[in-house]
mmCIF file of C-alpha atoms in Angstrom:
data_model
loop_
_atom_site.group_PDB
_atom_site.id
_atom_site.type_symbol
_atom_site.label_atom_id
_atom_site.label_comp_id
_atom_site.label_asym_id
_atom_site.label_seq_id
_atom_site.Cartn_x
_atom_site.Cartn_y
_atom_site.Cartn_z
ATOM 1 C CA ASN C 229 -66.274 186.376 -40.309
ATOM 2 C CA ALA C 230 -69.771 186.516 -41.199
ATOM 3 C CA GLY C 231 -70.955 188.540 -38.182
ATOM 4 C CA VAL C 232 -74.654 188.330 -37.708
ATOM 5 C CA THR C 233 -76.554 186.590 -40.510
ATOM 6 C CA GLN C 234 -80.322 186.449 -40.894
ATOM 7 C CA THR C 235 -82.534 184.049 -42.781
ATOM 8 C CA PRO C 236 -84.586 184.713 -44.671
ATOM 9 C CA LYS C 237 -84.019 188.068 -46.091
ATOM 10 C CA PHE C 238 -88.122 188.542 -47.193
ATOM 11 C CA ARG C 239 -91.127 186.576 -46.465
ATOM 12 C CA VAL C 240 -94.867 186.850 -47.212
ATOM 13 C CA LEU C 241 -97.310 185.466 -45.202
ATOM 14 C CA LYS C 242 -100.976 184.910 -45.094
ATOM 15 C CA THR C 243 -103.076 185.603 -41.631
ATOM 16 C CA GLY C 244 -102.898 182.524 -39.775
ATOM 17 C CA GLN C 245 -99.627 181.228 -41.044
ATOM 18 C CA SER C 246 -96.402 180.289 -39.055
ATOM 19 C CA MET C 247 -92.964 180.775 -39.688
ATOM 20 C CA THR C 248 -89.588 180.785 -37.897
ATOM 21 C CA LEU C 249 -86.800 183.340 -38.425
ATOM 22 C CA LEU C 250 -83.098 182.273 -37.973
ATOM 23 C CA CYS C 251 -80.344 184.579 -36.755
ATOM 24 C CA ALA C 252 -76.939 183.378 -36.467
ATOM 25 C CA GLN C 253 -73.561 185.016 -35.265
ATOM 26 C CA ASP C 254 -69.983 183.639 -35.268
ATOM 27 C CA MET C 255 -68.601 186.269 -32.687
ATOM 28 C CA ASN C 256 -69.168 184.165 -29.961
ATOM 29 C CA HIS C 257 -71.313 186.686 -28.323
ATOM 30 C CA GLU C 258 -73.321 185.897 -25.192
ATOM 31 C CA TYR C 259 -76.107 188.201 -25.871
ATOM 32 C CA MET C 260 -78.508 187.977 -28.790
ATOM 33 C CA TYR C 261 -81.608 190.238 -29.433
ATOM 34 C CA TRP C 262 -84.482 190.472 -31.694
ATOM 35 C CA TYR C 263 -86.167 193.750 -32.885
ATOM 36 C CA ARG C 264 -88.806 194.772 -34.990
ATOM 37 C CA GLN C 265 -88.616 198.226 -37.063
ATOM 38 C CA ASP C 266 -92.007 199.911 -38.286
ATOM 39 C CA PRO C 267 -91.847 202.260 -40.846
ATOM 40 C CA GLY C 268 -90.396 205.848 -39.768
ATOM 41 C CA MET C 269 -89.704 204.479 -36.173
ATOM 42 C CA GLY C 270 -86.708 203.086 -34.132
ATOM 43 C CA LEU C 271 -86.232 199.689 -33.287
ATOM 44 C CA ARG C 272 -88.372 197.992 -30.575
ATOM 45 C CA LEU C 273 -87.072 195.125 -28.559
ATOM 46 C CA ILE C 274 -89.292 191.800 -28.858
ATOM 47 C CA HIS C 275 -86.998 189.155 -27.058
ATOM 48 C CA TYR C 276 -83.522 188.634 -26.098
ATOM 49 C CA SER C 277 -81.369 186.155 -24.649
ATOM 50 C CA VAL C 278 -78.379 186.512 -22.257
ATOM 51 C CA GLY C 279 -77.001 183.262 -22.889
ATOM 52 C CA GLU C 280 -77.444 179.670 -24.459
ATOM 53 C CA GLY C 281 -80.556 178.187 -22.954
ATOM 54 C CA THR C 282 -82.047 181.593 -21.718
ATOM 55 C CA THR C 283 -84.810 183.819 -22.981
ATOM 56 C CA ALA C 284 -86.509 186.858 -21.933
ATOM 57 C CA LYS C 285 -89.163 189.397 -22.882
ATOM 58 C CA GLY C 286 -88.529 192.550 -24.370
ATOM 59 C CA GLU C 287 -90.704 195.808 -24.979
ATOM 60 C CA VAL C 288 -93.079 194.028 -27.473
ATOM 61 C CA PRO C 289 -93.167 190.107 -27.005
ATOM 62 C CA ASP C 290 -96.913 189.260 -27.691
ATOM 63 C CA GLY C 291 -97.356 186.909 -30.422
ATOM 64 C CA TYR C 292 -93.815 185.709 -30.585
ATOM 65 C CA ASN C 293 -91.819 183.140 -29.121
ATOM 66 C CA VAL C 294 -87.848 182.605 -29.177
ATOM 67 C CA SER C 295 -85.443 179.847 -28.783
ATOM 68 C CA ARG C 296 -81.751 179.616 -27.930
ATOM 69 C CA LEU C 297 -80.650 176.102 -27.908
ATOM 70 C CA LYS C 298 -77.082 176.918 -29.454
ATOM 71 C CA LYS C 299 -74.969 179.650 -28.306
ATOM 72 C CA GLN C 300 -74.529 181.097 -31.703
ATOM 73 C CA ASN C 301 -78.203 180.796 -32.850
ATOM 74 C CA PHE C 302 -81.465 182.896 -32.045
ATOM 75 C CA LEU C 303 -84.555 181.782 -33.432
ATOM 76 C CA LEU C 304 -87.817 184.175 -33.576
ATOM 77 C CA GLY C 305 -91.192 182.317 -34.296
ATOM 78 C CA LEU C 306 -94.434 183.426 -35.228
ATOM 79 C CA GLU C 307 -97.258 180.890 -34.413
ATOM 80 C CA SER C 308 -100.086 182.769 -36.076
ATOM 81 C CA ALA C 309 -98.877 185.690 -38.101
ATOM 82 C CA ALA C 310 -101.240 188.895 -37.911
ATOM 83 C CA PRO C 311 -101.034 191.907 -40.517
ATOM 84 C CA SER C 312 -100.024 193.797 -37.458
ATOM 85 C CA GLN C 313 -96.742 191.942 -37.563
ATOM 86 C CA THR C 314 -95.798 193.161 -40.976
ATOM 87 C CA SER C 315 -92.421 194.454 -40.217
ATOM 88 C CA VAL C 316 -88.700 194.672 -40.677
ATOM 89 C CA TYR C 317 -87.207 192.133 -38.241
ATOM 90 C CA PHE C 318 -83.230 192.730 -37.041
ATOM 91 C CA CYS C 319 -81.413 190.352 -34.923
ATOM 92 C CA ALA C 320 -78.281 191.643 -33.006
ATOM 93 C CA SER C 321 -75.583 190.339 -30.838
ATOM 94 C CA SER C 322 -73.403 191.562 -28.262
ATOM 95 C CA LEU C 323 -70.502 190.657 -25.947
ATOM 96 C CA PHE C 324 -72.116 192.312 -23.004
ATOM 97 C CA SER C 325 -75.260 194.331 -22.271
ATOM 98 C CA GLY C 326 -73.214 197.732 -22.328
ATOM 99 C CA ASP C 327 -71.473 196.951 -25.555
ATOM 100 C CA GLU C 328 -71.850 197.803 -28.998
ATOM 101 C CA GLN C 329 -74.875 195.791 -30.795
ATOM 102 C CA PHE C 330 -74.035 193.713 -34.087
ATOM 103 C CA PHE C 331 -76.782 193.987 -36.354
ATOM 104 C CA GLY C 332 -77.837 191.394 -39.070
ATOM 105 C CA PRO C 333 -79.285 192.900 -42.501
ATOM 106 C CA GLY C 334 -82.753 192.579 -41.768
ATOM 107 C CA THR C 335 -86.014 190.499 -42.734
ATOM 108 C CA ARG C 336 -88.988 192.226 -43.931
ATOM 109 C CA LEU C 337 -92.150 190.303 -43.082
ATOM 110 C CA THR C 338 -95.121 190.967 -44.810
ATOM 111 C CA VAL C 339 -98.633 189.511 -43.679
ATOM 112 C CA LEU C 340 -101.664 189.497 -45.537
ATOM 113 C CA ALA I 74 -89.511 203.309 -18.260
ATOM 114 C CA GLN I 75 -86.533 204.308 -20.267
ATOM 115 C CA THR I 76 -86.990 207.062 -22.903
ATOM 116 C CA VAL I 77 -85.082 208.736 -25.731
ATOM 117 C CA THR I 78 -86.104 211.543 -27.569
ATOM 118 C CA GLN I 79 -84.784 213.022 -30.740
ATOM 119 C CA SER I 80 -86.646 216.346 -31.594
ATOM 120 C CA GLN I 81 -85.609 216.732 -35.255
ATOM 121 C CA PRO I 82 -87.206 214.506 -37.464
ATOM 122 C CA GLU I 83 -85.637 215.635 -40.463
ATOM 123 C CA MET I 84 -82.331 217.836 -40.998
ATOM 124 C CA SER I 85 -80.392 218.588 -44.366
ATOM 125 C CA VAL I 86 -76.737 219.997 -44.464
ATOM 126 C CA GLN I 87 -74.532 220.889 -47.560
ATOM 127 C CA GLU I 88 -71.680 218.535 -48.103
ATOM 128 C CA ALA I 89 -68.512 219.559 -46.258
ATOM 129 C CA GLU I 90 -70.353 221.381 -43.725
ATOM 130 C CA THR I 91 -71.187 220.773 -40.045
ATOM 131 C CA VAL I 92 -74.431 219.371 -38.494
ATOM 132 C CA THR I 93 -75.607 218.510 -35.112
ATOM 133 C CA LEU I 94 -78.059 216.144 -34.198
ATOM 134 C CA SER I 95 -79.995 216.271 -30.924
ATOM 135 C CA CYS I 96 -80.648 213.490 -28.268
ATOM 136 C CA THR I 97 -81.954 213.781 -24.999
ATOM 137 C CA TYR I 98 -82.886 210.915 -22.531
ATOM 138 C CA ASP I 99 -84.350 210.246 -19.297
ATOM 139 C CA THR I 100 -82.685 208.065 -16.350
ATOM 140 C CA SER I 101 -82.455 208.161 -12.621
ATOM 141 C CA GLU I 102 -79.167 206.124 -12.707
ATOM 142 C CA ASN I 103 -75.629 207.160 -12.630
ATOM 143 C CA ASN I 104 -74.164 204.138 -14.753
ATOM 144 C CA TYR I 105 -75.063 203.856 -18.496
ATOM 145 C CA TYR I 106 -74.382 203.833 -22.002
ATOM 146 C CA LEU I 107 -75.325 205.988 -24.913
ATOM 147 C CA PHE I 108 -74.998 205.442 -28.754
ATOM 148 C CA TRP I 109 -75.475 206.729 -32.062
ATOM 149 C CA TYR I 110 -76.490 204.270 -34.762
ATOM 150 C CA LYS I 111 -76.710 205.162 -38.587
ATOM 151 C CA GLN I 112 -78.992 203.365 -40.795
ATOM 152 C CA PRO I 113 -78.330 203.942 -44.360
ATOM 153 C CA PRO I 114 -80.915 203.135 -47.351
ATOM 154 C CA SER I 115 -79.440 199.716 -47.410
ATOM 155 C CA ARG I 116 -81.207 199.377 -44.040
ATOM 156 C CA GLN I 117 -77.875 197.956 -42.130
ATOM 157 C CA MET I 118 -77.571 199.420 -38.698
ATOM 158 C CA ILE I 119 -74.214 200.669 -38.023
ATOM 159 C CA LEU I 120 -72.655 201.802 -34.783
ATOM 160 C CA VAL I 121 -71.578 205.542 -35.424
ATOM 161 C CA ILE I 122 -70.024 206.617 -31.647
ATOM 162 C CA ARG I 123 -70.549 204.976 -28.222
ATOM 163 C CA GLN I 124 -70.292 206.745 -24.821
ATOM 164 C CA GLU I 125 -69.899 205.428 -21.353
ATOM 165 C CA ALA I 126 -71.612 207.491 -18.853
ATOM 166 C CA TYR I 127 -69.168 207.482 -16.506
ATOM 167 C CA LYS I 128 -66.495 208.829 -18.686
ATOM 168 C CA GLN I 129 -66.511 212.576 -18.873
ATOM 169 C CA GLN I 130 -64.405 212.855 -22.139
ATOM 170 C CA ASN I 131 -66.713 213.481 -25.089
ATOM 171 C CA ALA I 132 -66.074 210.207 -27.597
ATOM 172 C CA THR I 133 -64.814 210.894 -31.102
ATOM 173 C CA GLU I 134 -64.431 208.949 -34.213
ATOM 174 C CA ASN I 135 -62.857 210.506 -37.052
ATOM 175 C CA ARG I 136 -65.672 213.066 -38.389
ATOM 176 C CA PHE I 137 -68.072 212.541 -35.629
ATOM 177 C CA SER I 138 -68.045 213.455 -32.283
ATOM 178 C CA VAL I 139 -70.601 213.769 -29.281
ATOM 179 C CA ASN I 140 -71.408 216.491 -26.866
ATOM 180 C CA PHE I 141 -72.237 214.626 -23.709
ATOM 181 C CA GLN I 142 -74.057 216.759 -21.267
ATOM 182 C CA LYS I 143 -74.594 214.427 -18.232
ATOM 183 C CA ALA I 144 -76.672 216.825 -15.946
ATOM 184 C CA ALA I 145 -78.657 218.102 -18.628
ATOM 185 C CA LYS I 146 -79.193 214.258 -20.028
ATOM 186 C CA SER I 147 -78.427 215.447 -23.478
ATOM 187 C CA PHE I 148 -76.158 213.504 -25.949
ATOM 188 C CA SER I 149 -75.961 215.010 -29.324
ATOM 189 C CA LEU I 150 -73.809 214.193 -32.513
ATOM 190 C CA LYS I 151 -71.811 216.473 -34.400
ATOM 191 C CA ILE I 152 -70.778 215.483 -38.019
ATOM 192 C CA SER I 153 -67.963 217.356 -39.402
ATOM 193 C CA ASP I 154 -67.034 217.704 -43.346
ATOM 194 C CA SER I 155 -70.527 216.165 -44.139
ATOM 195 C CA GLN I 156 -70.203 213.653 -46.955
ATOM 196 C CA LEU I 157 -72.860 212.302 -49.246
ATOM 197 C CA GLY I 158 -72.431 208.978 -47.836
ATOM 198 C CA ASP I 159 -73.713 210.371 -44.467
ATOM 199 C CA THR I 160 -77.026 210.423 -45.838
ATOM 200 C CA ALA I 161 -78.974 207.942 -43.498
ATOM 201 C CA MET I 162 -81.360 207.691 -40.752
ATOM 202 C CA TYR I 163 -79.504 208.451 -37.234
ATOM 203 C CA PHE I 164 -80.765 206.612 -34.317
ATOM 204 C CA CYS I 165 -79.613 207.577 -30.668
ATOM 205 C CA ALA I 166 -79.918 204.737 -28.047
ATOM 206 C CA PHE I 167 -79.393 204.302 -24.377
ATOM 207 C CA ILE I 168 -78.797 201.472 -22.083
ATOM 208 C CA GLU I 169 -78.665 201.232 -18.065
ATOM 209 C CA ALA I 170 -76.719 198.355 -16.609
ATOM 210 C CA GLY I 171 -79.094 195.251 -16.651
ATOM 211 C CA ASN I 172 -81.793 196.766 -18.746
ATOM 212 C CA MET I 173 -82.643 196.762 -22.480
ATOM 213 C CA LEU I 174 -81.506 199.138 -25.199
ATOM 214 C CA THR I 175 -83.906 201.617 -26.058
ATOM 215 C CA PHE I 176 -83.896 203.536 -29.510
ATOM 216 C CA GLY I 177 -85.185 207.119 -30.225
ATOM 217 C CA GLY I 178 -87.464 207.911 -32.967
ATOM 218 C CA GLY I 179 -84.578 208.890 -35.418
ATOM 219 C CA THR I 180 -83.499 211.859 -37.387
ATOM 220 C CA ARG I 181 -83.327 211.594 -41.122
ATOM 221 C CA LEU I 182 -80.372 213.456 -42.428
ATOM 222 C CA MET I 183 -79.824 214.248 -45.972
ATOM 223 C CA VAL I 184 -76.624 215.549 -47.285
ATOM 224 C CA LYS I 185 -76.967 217.878 -50.373
ATOM 225 C CA PRO I 186 -74.106 218.091 -52.872
#
C-alpha cells in the first residue's frame, strides 16, 4: 500500500515551458486535491476533484489545469510556466470532504 | 471566506515539557471539521489529530490533545511530554461541509534537548 505518490520529486523549468505533475493513490479515495506551499506559508488549494471525471477550482487556480480520467490518478498541468509558480506542490486524497487527507511527499518546482 | 489564524509563528519548548499551540477560525456554520497537521523537515504532511464540531468531547491521540471551544471558535493543540521528534511546523486546518480545507499560516515548534 503506497498511499499517495507524486512524480517527479524535483523539476526545474524555464519560463514559458510546460509540464505535468502526476499524482496517484491506491486507497480508492473519491476526493483528490492539488495544493501549493510557498515559503513560510500554509497550503493553498489549486484544484480538486470529487470523483473520476470531475474537477473544480480551488483558491488559486489561475495558470493551472487538471484532469481526473482515472479514479486513482490526478494530473496537474502548467501550460506556460511563470516564476510565480515556483513552489512546492502537494497532492492529497480523502474518502470524503471532512475526512483525513493523505498527502504525497511533494514536488519542488523551480521556474527560472 | 473561511479563515484560520495561528497567532504564534514560532515557539520553543524543553524536551519532556508541555506546550500549547493556538488556533482560531471563523465560520457561521454549525457542522465542520478541524485538524492539526504536522510537517517535519522531511516536508511530509502528517495528520496529528481531527475533531468533529458536533462532538463536545475533545479529541486525544496519545501525547496530543485539543481544547475545542466551539463558542469561542478556538482549537488549540496541547503536546505533552515533548520529544525531539515533535520539532516541526504545525498547521491548523478547517473545513465546512461541501467546502474546501483551509490552512492556517503555521507555527514552527522547536523542541530543545
